Amino acid sequence: MDYGKVREVDPAVADALVGERNRQEQTLAMIASENHVSEAVLEAQGSVLTNKYAEGYPGERYYAGCEYADDVESLAIERATELWGAEHVNVQPHSGTQANQAVYYAVLEPGDKILSLDLTHGGHLSHGHPANFAGQIYDVEQYEVDADTGRIDYEDLHATAEEFDPDIVVSGYSAYPRAVDWEEIQAAADAVDAYHLADIAHITGLVAAGVHPSPVGVADFVTGSTHKTIRAGRGGIVMCDAEYADDIDNAVFPGGQGGPLMHNIAGKAVGFKEALEPEFEEYARAVIDNARTLGDTLSAHGLSLVSGGTDTHLVLADLRESHPDLSGGDAEDALAAANIVLNGNTVPGETRSPFDPSGIRAGTAGLTTRGFDEAAMEEVGDLIYRVVDAADSDDVIYEVGERVVELCEEYPLYA
Ligand SMILES: *Cc1c(COP(=O)(O)O)cnc(C)c1O
């Protein structure tokens, strides 16, 4: 990966690509939505399929010459079906947001009602935030997590659903550390005759490996991103029962997209194949064990975790109690200076702003891909705490940064 061909044409972009590869190699990628794909996935994504127009679906394309595109997309679909067990899978969405857009477009009319989790409580922009198309086209009401437990308040969800009478209830979250009870949400949707969209963007890999309960077979629609815990390269996916298959396929193309990104679909096919290997289940278990260890370590140092811990790949620390003068944004900056890359994040009951929130969110999917075990993760927790606790100390940031570089050398990324 020296990007020699790019360098011949475009040294400026080659510099940026090499810089990014080195950045990933020499820092800890702990943004909870990120992961590191294999070189096989990278190769598939960088393939000649980027040249191919394949509007339509396998066996029914609008263009000639789609035999290999058909092979690749059919393999991606087969493997996704095996991984998640849905009756129907569409692997063409360009991203998780496009996958959600397809579901809304398939079953809602403009002005219809979406009930989703508040963004500052762990929801996602595409669930109806005012800045997103969904917030502008549909009528959105939000539910919340319980202020004390940090967990979805299923009773409140039921009550809000009764009152608001939504057309669709959206579950699945961006900053929620706990296992989701899909049946409870389904019951709330059923009680008001609403659809249920379970967006497993973050936890696709955990669900595929069977280490988090699956909404497939419970919710009407399941969407996801393919680049987060499932590690199959950038993109999205929609799953549903056979009865919605045509509606979803038409909503993805031609409803919301043109030609599929066949090179990314090749990445998905390869990544899904990797995820079908027994090692992937071990990986997914290790991701959760590592997140627990990280959470325990931060708690032991006195940081307050939203919901008190985690069942997933991520922990969300609320800094207000332990470090009232440190915002999540300032913590993010100090940690980045020490080569630990995560994000400041809103917390339930947020009292600062979304641009400079009160929490930090950290995920373990990327480090676990690099081979970090629980002992290493405990050290990472210690290092994170050292920086959080002395965020304006250049000495601490320097020392931690040096140790992170050593850890990165111990756990290399791309050989
Ligand atoms: C990450 C995420 C998405 C999709 O994001 P894209 O960047 O569009 O792939 C959708 N929903 C949730 C809950 C997410 O966390």
CSV table of N, CA, C and O and ligand atoms in Angstrom, one decimal, residues 95-97 100 124 127 173-174 199 201-202 225 227-228, ligand 1:
chain,number,residue,atom,x,y,z
A,95,SER,N,-25.0,3.5,1.9
A,95,SER,CA,-24.6,3.7,3.3
A,95,SER,C,-25.8,3.3,4.2
A,95,SER,O,-26.9,3.0,3.7
A,96,GLY,N,-25.6,3.3,5.5
A,96,GLY,CA,-26.7,3.0,6.4
A,96,GLY,C,-27.8,4.1,6.3
A,96,GLY,O,-29.0,3.7,6.4
A,97,THR,N,-27.4,5.3,6.1
A,97,THR,CA,-28.5,6.3,6.0
A,97,THR,C,-29.3,6.1,4.7
A,97,THR,O,-30.6,6.2,4.8
A,100,ASN,N,-31.8,3.4,5.5
A,100,ASN,CA,-33.0,3.9,6.3
A,100,ASN,C,-33.9,4.7,5.3
A,100,ASN,O,-35.2,4.5,5.4
A,124,HIS,N,-29.9,8.5,15.9
A,124,HIS,CA,-29.1,8.8,14.8
A,124,HIS,C,-29.8,9.9,13.9
A,124,HIS,O,-31.0,9.9,13.9
A,127,HIS,N,-32.8,9.1,11.8
A,127,HIS,CA,-34.0,8.7,12.4
A,127,HIS,C,-35.0,9.9,12.6
A,127,HIS,O,-36.0,9.8,13.3
A,173,TYR,N,-29.4,2.1,17.6
A,173,TYR,CA,-28.8,3.4,18.0
A,173,TYR,C,-27.3,3.5,17.7
A,173,TYR,O,-26.6,2.6,17.4
A,174,SER,N,-26.9,4.8,18.0
A,174,SER,CA,-25.5,5.1,17.7
A,174,SER,C,-24.6,5.2,18.9
A,174,SER,O,-23.4,5.1,18.9
A,199,ASP,N,-32.6,-0.5,13.3
A,199,ASP,CA,-31.4,-0.1,12.6
A,199,ASP,C,-30.2,-0.6,13.4
A,199,ASP,O,-29.8,0.0,14.4
A,201,ALA,N,-27.0,-0.6,12.6
A,201,ALA,CA,-25.8,-0.1,12.0
A,201,ALA,C,-24.5,-0.4,12.8
A,201,ALA,O,-23.6,-1.0,12.3
A,202,HIS,N,-24.6,-0.1,14.1
A,202,HIS,CA,-23.3,-0.3,14.9
A,202,HIS,C,-23.1,-1.7,15.2
A,202,HIS,O,-21.9,-2.2,15.3
A,225,SER,N,-25.2,-0.6,8.6
A,225,SER,CA,-24.0,-0.2,7.9
A,225,SER,C,-23.1,-1.4,7.8
A,225,SER,O,-23.2,-2.3,8.7
A,227,HIS,N,-19.7,-1.2,7.5
A,227,HIS,CA,-18.3,-0.9,7.8
A,227,HIS,C,-18.0,-0.8,9.3
A,227,HIS,O,-16.9,-0.4,9.7
A,228,LYS,N,-19.0,-1.0,10.1
A,228,LYS,CA,-18.8,-0.9,11.5
A,228,LYS,C,-18.4,-2.2,12.1
A,228,LYS,O,-17.4,-2.8,11.7
B,1,LIG,C1,-23.8,4.8,11.7
B,1,LIG,C2,-25.2,4.8,11.8
B,1,LIG,C3,-26.0,4.8,10.6
B,1,LIG,C4,-25.5,4.9,9.2
B,1,LIG,O1,-24.5,5.7,9.0
B,1,LIG,P1,-23.9,5.9,7.5
B,1,LIG,O2,-22.8,6.8,7.8
B,1,LIG,O3,-24.9,6.5,6.6
B,1,LIG,O4,-23.5,4.5,7.1
B,1,LIG,C5,-27.4,4.6,10.7
B,1,LIG,N1,-28.0,4.4,11.9
B,1,LIG,C6,-27.2,4.4,13.0
B,1,LIG,C7,-28.0,4.1,14.3
B,1,LIG,C8,-25.9,4.6,13.0
B,1,LIG,O5,-25.2,4.6,14.1
